[in-house]
Amino acid sequence: MTDTQPEHTLIQISDPHLGRVPGPIRPGYPDSDTQLQAVLAHVRERYPDPDLVLVTGDLAEDPETVTYARLAHYLSALPAPVSALAGNHDDHGLARQTFTAAGHAFDAEQRVGNWLIVNLNSAWPGHTPGRLPAEELARLQSALRHHPDCWVLVAVHHPVVPVGSRWLDALGLTNGDELLAVLERHPKVRACVFGHIHQAFDALHGTVRLLGCPSTCVQFLPGSEDFALDPEDAGYRVIRLRDDGTFETRIERVPDTSMVPAL
């Protein structure tokens, strides 16, 4: 018997780090705009009809209106709703204002089939590590209470657990244990996705999959003690949600987007 259960496609892109003007954000780096456009073209070719595109933070290297407006314009070319959140490089208020003015969701709670997607703001002004304030944790708990029949995917910028890289693990979510405690109390939470680490990551905490995403710009070397770049292509995550609470996910890499600073 063929399984004809509906599937819903989410695309996660992360850490585009756009500068004030198109070009490399620092010497030896690739052009952030060119990298992002290559990723978006790959998404349009491979996944022409996604249900939602999640953009999980560090939208800008230079957090200014012109930068966010350019990013919002690029994302508008995708054939799907866009839902974004801020990272540690972002000006949260300015990003939210610019994105919502362009018709994109920000810090949103959205239904996709019988799944609830909740975006949380972990950006901690003045700090590189992240922190979920009490009101964000309360917002999550309220959303879970109000949608008891939905399967749930939570999105946040900072990694919730250590990822095995000393320098990155010092810059993660400082109260990840508080978030995990909330997720543990709600058995319909199936996944928590995040950015910030510029690499793929996949771990299990109880019944919750913890999933990290590559950057559209440059990649960080997994397992590195100190800052190091990985000569891997840019990428994004694809998540196929099913109505029975199961899902499949994979990382897509975009050919010819590898770039490592010259030594």
Tab-separated table of C-alpha atoms in Angstrom:
chain	number	residue	atom	x	y	z
A	1	MET	CA	0.000	0.000	0.000
A	2	THR	CA	1.399	3.383	-1.011
A	3	ASP	CA	1.791	6.042	1.662
A	4	THR	CA	-0.001	9.104	0.292
A	5	GLN	CA	0.300	11.147	3.451
A	6	PRO	CA	0.680	14.874	2.694
A	7	GLU	CA	4.129	16.401	3.070
A	8	HIS	CA	5.003	20.028	3.720
A	9	THR	CA	8.377	21.392	2.636
A	10	LEU	CA	10.331	23.843	4.777
A	11	ILE	CA	13.549	25.416	3.544
A	12	GLN	CA	15.954	26.741	6.181
A	13	ILE	CA	18.620	29.225	5.124
A	14	SER	CA	20.879	30.910	7.618
A	15	ASP	CA	23.613	33.446	8.264
A	16	PRO	CA	23.740	35.358	4.969
A	17	HIS	CA	25.759	38.182	6.585
A	18	LEU	CA	24.993	40.786	3.944
A	19	GLY	CA	27.064	43.960	4.054
A	20	ARG	CA	25.975	47.555	3.549
A	21	VAL	CA	26.754	47.151	-0.147
A	22	PRO	CA	27.230	43.944	-2.156
A	23	GLY	CA	30.688	42.448	-1.834
A	24	PRO	CA	32.933	40.607	0.614
A	25	ILE	CA	32.308	41.532	4.247
A	26	ARG	CA	36.025	41.165	4.997
A	27	PRO	CA	39.217	40.583	2.988
A	28	GLY	CA	39.451	37.122	1.459
A	29	TYR	CA	35.758	36.346	1.931
A	30	PRO	CA	33.347	35.745	-0.943
A	31	ASP	CA	30.689	38.233	-1.951
A	32	SER	CA	27.851	37.578	0.518
A	33	ASP	CA	25.248	38.718	-2.011
A	34	THR	CA	26.557	36.465	-4.783
A	35	GLN	CA	26.649	33.485	-2.410
A	36	LEU	CA	23.096	34.093	-1.234
A	37	GLN	CA	21.791	34.521	-4.763
A	38	ALA	CA	23.393	31.210	-5.777
A	39	VAL	CA	21.691	29.490	-2.840
A	40	LEU	CA	18.308	31.026	-3.646
A	41	ALA	CA	18.641	30.020	-7.316
A	42	HIS	CA	19.385	26.453	-6.199
A	43	VAL	CA	16.296	26.474	-3.958
A	44	ARG	CA	14.098	27.721	-6.795
A	45	GLU	CA	15.412	25.040	-9.138
A	46	ARG	CA	15.212	22.075	-6.734
A	47	TYR	CA	12.224	23.060	-4.594
A	48	PRO	CA	9.912	25.193	-6.728
A	49	ASP	CA	6.936	25.049	-4.361
A	50	PRO	CA	8.016	25.064	-0.677
A	51	ASP	CA	5.479	25.799	2.028
A	52	LEU	CA	7.730	28.066	4.094
A	53	VAL	CA	11.254	29.491	4.049
A	54	LEU	CA	12.874	29.996	7.459
A	55	VAL	CA	15.780	32.456	7.712
A	56	THR	CA	17.503	31.814	11.024
A	57	GLY	CA	19.477	34.926	11.803
A	58	ASP	CA	22.655	36.901	11.170
A	59	LEU	CA	20.795	38.424	8.284
A	60	ALA	CA	23.246	41.321	8.070
A	61	GLU	CA	26.882	41.975	8.807
A	62	ASP	CA	26.067	45.684	8.644
A	63	PRO	CA	22.663	45.978	10.342
A	64	GLU	CA	21.204	48.933	8.464
A	65	THR	CA	17.907	49.554	6.697
A	66	VAL	CA	19.491	49.390	3.245
A	67	THR	CA	21.008	45.984	4.035
A	68	TYR	CA	17.783	44.473	5.333
A	69	ALA	CA	15.793	45.949	2.454
A	70	ARG	CA	18.163	44.341	-0.070
A	71	LEU	CA	17.903	40.972	1.684
A	72	ALA	CA	14.114	41.204	1.889
A	73	HIS	CA	14.054	41.950	-1.847
A	74	TYR	CA	16.140	38.861	-2.658
A	75	LEU	CA	13.907	36.672	-0.520
A	76	SER	CA	10.785	38.008	-2.218
A	77	ALA	CA	11.853	36.121	-5.357
A	78	LEU	CA	11.185	32.808	-3.594
A	79	PRO	CA	7.818	31.174	-4.357
A	80	ALA	CA	6.902	30.790	-0.681
A	81	PRO	CA	6.183	32.764	2.477
A	82	VAL	CA	9.308	33.866	4.347
A	83	SER	CA	9.661	33.833	8.128
A	84	ALA	CA	12.815	35.282	9.692
A	85	LEU	CA	14.438	35.917	13.052
A	86	ALA	CA	17.434	37.906	14.251
A	87	GLY	CA	20.952	36.819	15.132
A	88	ASN	CA	23.725	38.372	17.180
A	89	HIS	CA	24.917	40.505	14.233
A	90	ASP	CA	21.465	41.989	13.703
A	91	ASP	CA	19.587	45.018	14.906
A	92	HIS	CA	16.446	43.164	15.947
A	93	GLY	CA	14.051	46.102	15.821
A	94	LEU	CA	15.297	47.396	12.490
A	95	ALA	CA	15.312	43.935	10.920
A	96	ARG	CA	11.789	43.239	12.106
A	97	GLN	CA	10.504	46.593	10.882
A	98	THR	CA	12.089	46.212	7.451
A	99	PHE	CA	11.036	42.609	6.943
A	100	THR	CA	7.439	43.107	8.011
A	101	ALA	CA	7.185	46.179	5.776
A	102	ALA	CA	8.253	43.915	2.894
A	103	GLY	CA	5.500	41.421	3.744
A	104	HIS	CA	7.698	38.825	5.472
A	105	ALA	CA	6.960	37.333	8.888
A	106	PHE	CA	9.361	37.974	11.771
A	107	ASP	CA	9.466	36.260	15.192
A	108	ALA	CA	6.343	34.506	14.002
A	109	GLU	CA	4.142	31.588	14.991
A	110	GLN	CA	2.780	29.939	11.864
A	111	ARG	CA	0.755	26.885	10.900
A	112	VAL	CA	2.022	24.620	8.114
A	113	GLY	CA	-0.461	21.789	7.732
A	114	ASN	CA	-0.926	20.436	11.248
A	115	TRP	CA	2.514	21.668	12.296
A	116	LEU	CA	3.193	24.816	14.321
A	117	ILE	CA	6.418	26.672	13.511
A	118	VAL	CA	7.603	28.985	16.309
A	119	ASN	CA	10.445	31.456	15.749
A	120	LEU	CA	12.195	32.656	18.915
A	121	ASN	CA	14.458	35.666	19.377
A	122	SER	CA	17.759	34.681	21.051
A	123	ALA	CA	19.651	37.835	20.046
A	124	TRP	CA	21.175	39.384	23.189
A	125	PRO	CA	22.053	43.025	22.495
A	126	GLY	CA	25.763	43.710	22.916
A	127	HIS	CA	26.693	40.019	23.147
A	128	THR	CA	27.763	37.326	20.693
A	129	PRO	CA	26.281	34.423	22.703
A	130	GLY	CA	22.516	34.198	22.809
A	131	ARG	CA	19.913	34.335	25.538
A	132	LEU	CA	16.182	33.674	25.483
A	133	PRO	CA	14.494	36.218	27.758
A	134	ALA	CA	11.684	35.098	30.028
A	135	GLU	CA	9.068	36.645	27.757
A	136	GLU	CA	10.234	34.557	24.791
A	137	LEU	CA	10.066	31.353	26.800
A	138	ALA	CA	6.615	32.395	28.010
A	139	ARG	CA	5.529	33.111	24.419
A	140	LEU	CA	6.661	29.627	23.404
A	141	GLN	CA	4.773	28.004	26.265
A	142	SER	CA	1.650	29.988	25.419
A	143	ALA	CA	1.853	28.912	21.766
A	144	LEU	CA	2.234	25.270	22.800
A	145	ARG	CA	-0.765	25.500	25.129
A	146	HIS	CA	-2.940	27.104	22.468
A	147	HIS	CA	-2.084	24.508	19.801
A	148	PRO	CA	-2.181	21.193	21.696
A	149	ASP	CA	-3.029	19.178	18.588
A	150	CYS	CA	-0.143	20.464	16.461
A	151	TRP	CA	3.248	18.935	15.943
A	152	VAL	CA	5.868	21.598	16.649
A	153	LEU	CA	9.134	22.819	15.157
A	154	VAL	CA	10.996	25.597	17.016
A	155	ALA	CA	13.499	27.883	15.288
A	156	VAL	CA	16.153	29.977	17.042
A	157	HIS	CA	19.460	31.513	15.986
A	158	HIS	CA	21.888	30.186	18.606
A	159	PRO	CA	22.672	26.495	19.089
A	160	VAL	CA	20.803	24.994	22.018
A	161	VAL	CA	23.555	22.517	22.948
A	162	PRO	CA	27.346	22.366	22.439
A	163	VAL	CA	28.294	21.337	18.914
A	164	GLY	CA	31.794	20.041	19.647
A	165	SER	CA	33.808	23.098	18.657
A	166	ARG	CA	35.425	24.880	21.601
A	167	TRP	CA	35.264	28.437	20.303
A	168	LEU	CA	31.692	28.089	19.027
A	169	ASP	CA	30.503	26.348	22.181
A	170	ALA	CA	31.465	29.465	24.143
A	171	LEU	CA	29.108	31.479	21.915
A	172	GLY	CA	25.915	29.423	21.993
A	173	LEU	CA	22.613	29.835	23.797
A	174	THR	CA	23.486	30.609	27.401
A	175	ASN	CA	20.173	29.325	28.744
A	176	GLY	CA	19.668	26.433	26.376
A	177	ASP	CA	18.779	24.254	29.342
A	178	GLU	CA	15.717	26.421	30.000
A	179	LEU	CA	14.543	26.022	26.414
A	180	LEU	CA	15.124	22.270	26.508
A	181	ALA	CA	13.147	22.044	29.759
A	182	VAL	CA	10.148	23.605	27.991
A	183	LEU	CA	10.494	21.324	24.977
A	184	GLU	CA	10.761	18.220	27.180
A	185	ARG	CA	7.363	18.963	28.719
A	186	HIS	CA	5.627	18.962	25.347
A	187	PRO	CA	5.812	15.613	23.541
A	188	LYS	CA	4.506	17.076	20.285
A	189	VAL	CA	7.698	19.138	19.838
A	190	ARG	CA	9.651	17.251	17.198
A	191	ALA	CA	12.549	19.527	16.218
A	192	CYS	CA	14.529	22.639	17.075
A	193	VAL	CA	16.496	24.207	14.222
A	194	PHE	CA	19.173	26.877	14.546
A	195	GLY	CA	21.901	28.772	12.692
A	196	HIS	CA	25.005	30.593	14.009
A	197	ILE	CA	27.380	27.624	13.641
A	198	HIS	CA	27.815	27.808	9.833
A	199	GLN	CA	27.808	23.999	9.544
A	200	ALA	CA	25.475	21.016	9.537
A	201	PHE	CA	24.585	19.521	12.904
A	202	ASP	CA	22.170	16.758	13.870
A	203	ALA	CA	21.644	15.431	17.413
A	204	LEU	CA	18.819	14.010	19.458
A	205	HIS	CA	17.681	15.311	22.850
A	206	GLY	CA	15.063	12.869	24.071
A	207	THR	CA	12.575	12.839	21.211
A	208	VAL	CA	13.566	16.285	19.867
A	209	ARG	CA	15.920	16.559	16.872
A	210	LEU	CA	18.401	19.440	17.208
A	211	LEU	CA	19.421	20.610	13.750
A	212	GLY	CA	22.088	23.132	12.737
A	213	CYS	CA	22.349	24.705	9.304
A	214	PRO	CA	25.189	25.737	6.987
A	215	SER	CA	25.612	29.380	6.079
A	216	THR	CA	24.893	30.879	2.692
A	217	CYS	CA	28.206	32.747	3.060
A	218	VAL	CA	31.188	30.836	4.558
A	219	GLN	CA	31.390	27.613	6.565
A	220	PHE	CA	33.059	26.960	9.936
A	221	LEU	CA	35.209	23.861	10.345
A	222	PRO	CA	33.414	21.262	12.516
A	223	GLY	CA	35.284	20.162	15.632
A	224	SER	CA	37.779	23.025	15.529
A	225	GLU	CA	39.306	24.262	18.786
A	226	ASP	CA	39.751	27.799	17.442
A	227	PHE	CA	38.151	29.784	14.647
A	228	ALA	CA	38.672	27.996	11.333
A	229	LEU	CA	36.878	28.002	8.010
A	230	ASP	CA	35.786	24.900	6.163
A	231	PRO	CA	36.304	24.616	2.373
A	232	GLU	CA	32.766	23.275	2.026
A	233	ASP	CA	30.188	24.737	-0.316
A	234	ALA	CA	27.396	26.957	0.958
A	235	GLY	CA	24.201	25.153	1.793
A	236	TYR	CA	20.742	25.066	3.286
A	237	ARG	CA	18.487	22.572	5.045
A	238	VAL	CA	15.366	20.957	3.613
A	239	ILE	CA	12.732	19.565	5.987
A	240	ARG	CA	9.784	17.464	4.815
A	241	LEU	CA	7.039	17.482	7.455
A	242	ARG	CA	4.353	14.816	7.535
A	243	ASP	CA	0.973	15.037	9.191
A	244	ASP	CA	1.714	12.100	11.525
A	245	GLY	CA	4.534	14.067	13.235
A	246	THR	CA	7.396	12.397	11.385
A	247	PHE	CA	9.759	14.266	9.120
A	248	GLU	CA	12.802	13.848	6.924
A	249	THR	CA	15.615	16.337	6.540
A	250	ARG	CA	18.736	16.780	4.487
A	251	ILE	CA	21.423	19.342	3.752
A	252	GLU	CA	21.699	20.651	0.196
A	253	ARG	CA	25.065	22.018	-0.930
A	254	VAL	CA	25.350	24.537	-3.752
A	255	PRO	CA	28.182	23.759	-6.198
A	256	ASP	CA	30.953	26.280	-6.772
A	257	THR	CA	30.249	28.350	-3.648
A	258	SER	CA	33.266	27.221	-1.601
A	259	MET	CA	35.555	30.047	-0.550
A	260	VAL	CA	38.242	30.177	2.116
A	261	PRO	CA	40.274	33.334	2.914
A	262	ALA	CA	43.746	33.328	1.413
A	263	LEU	CA	46.505	32.639	3.930
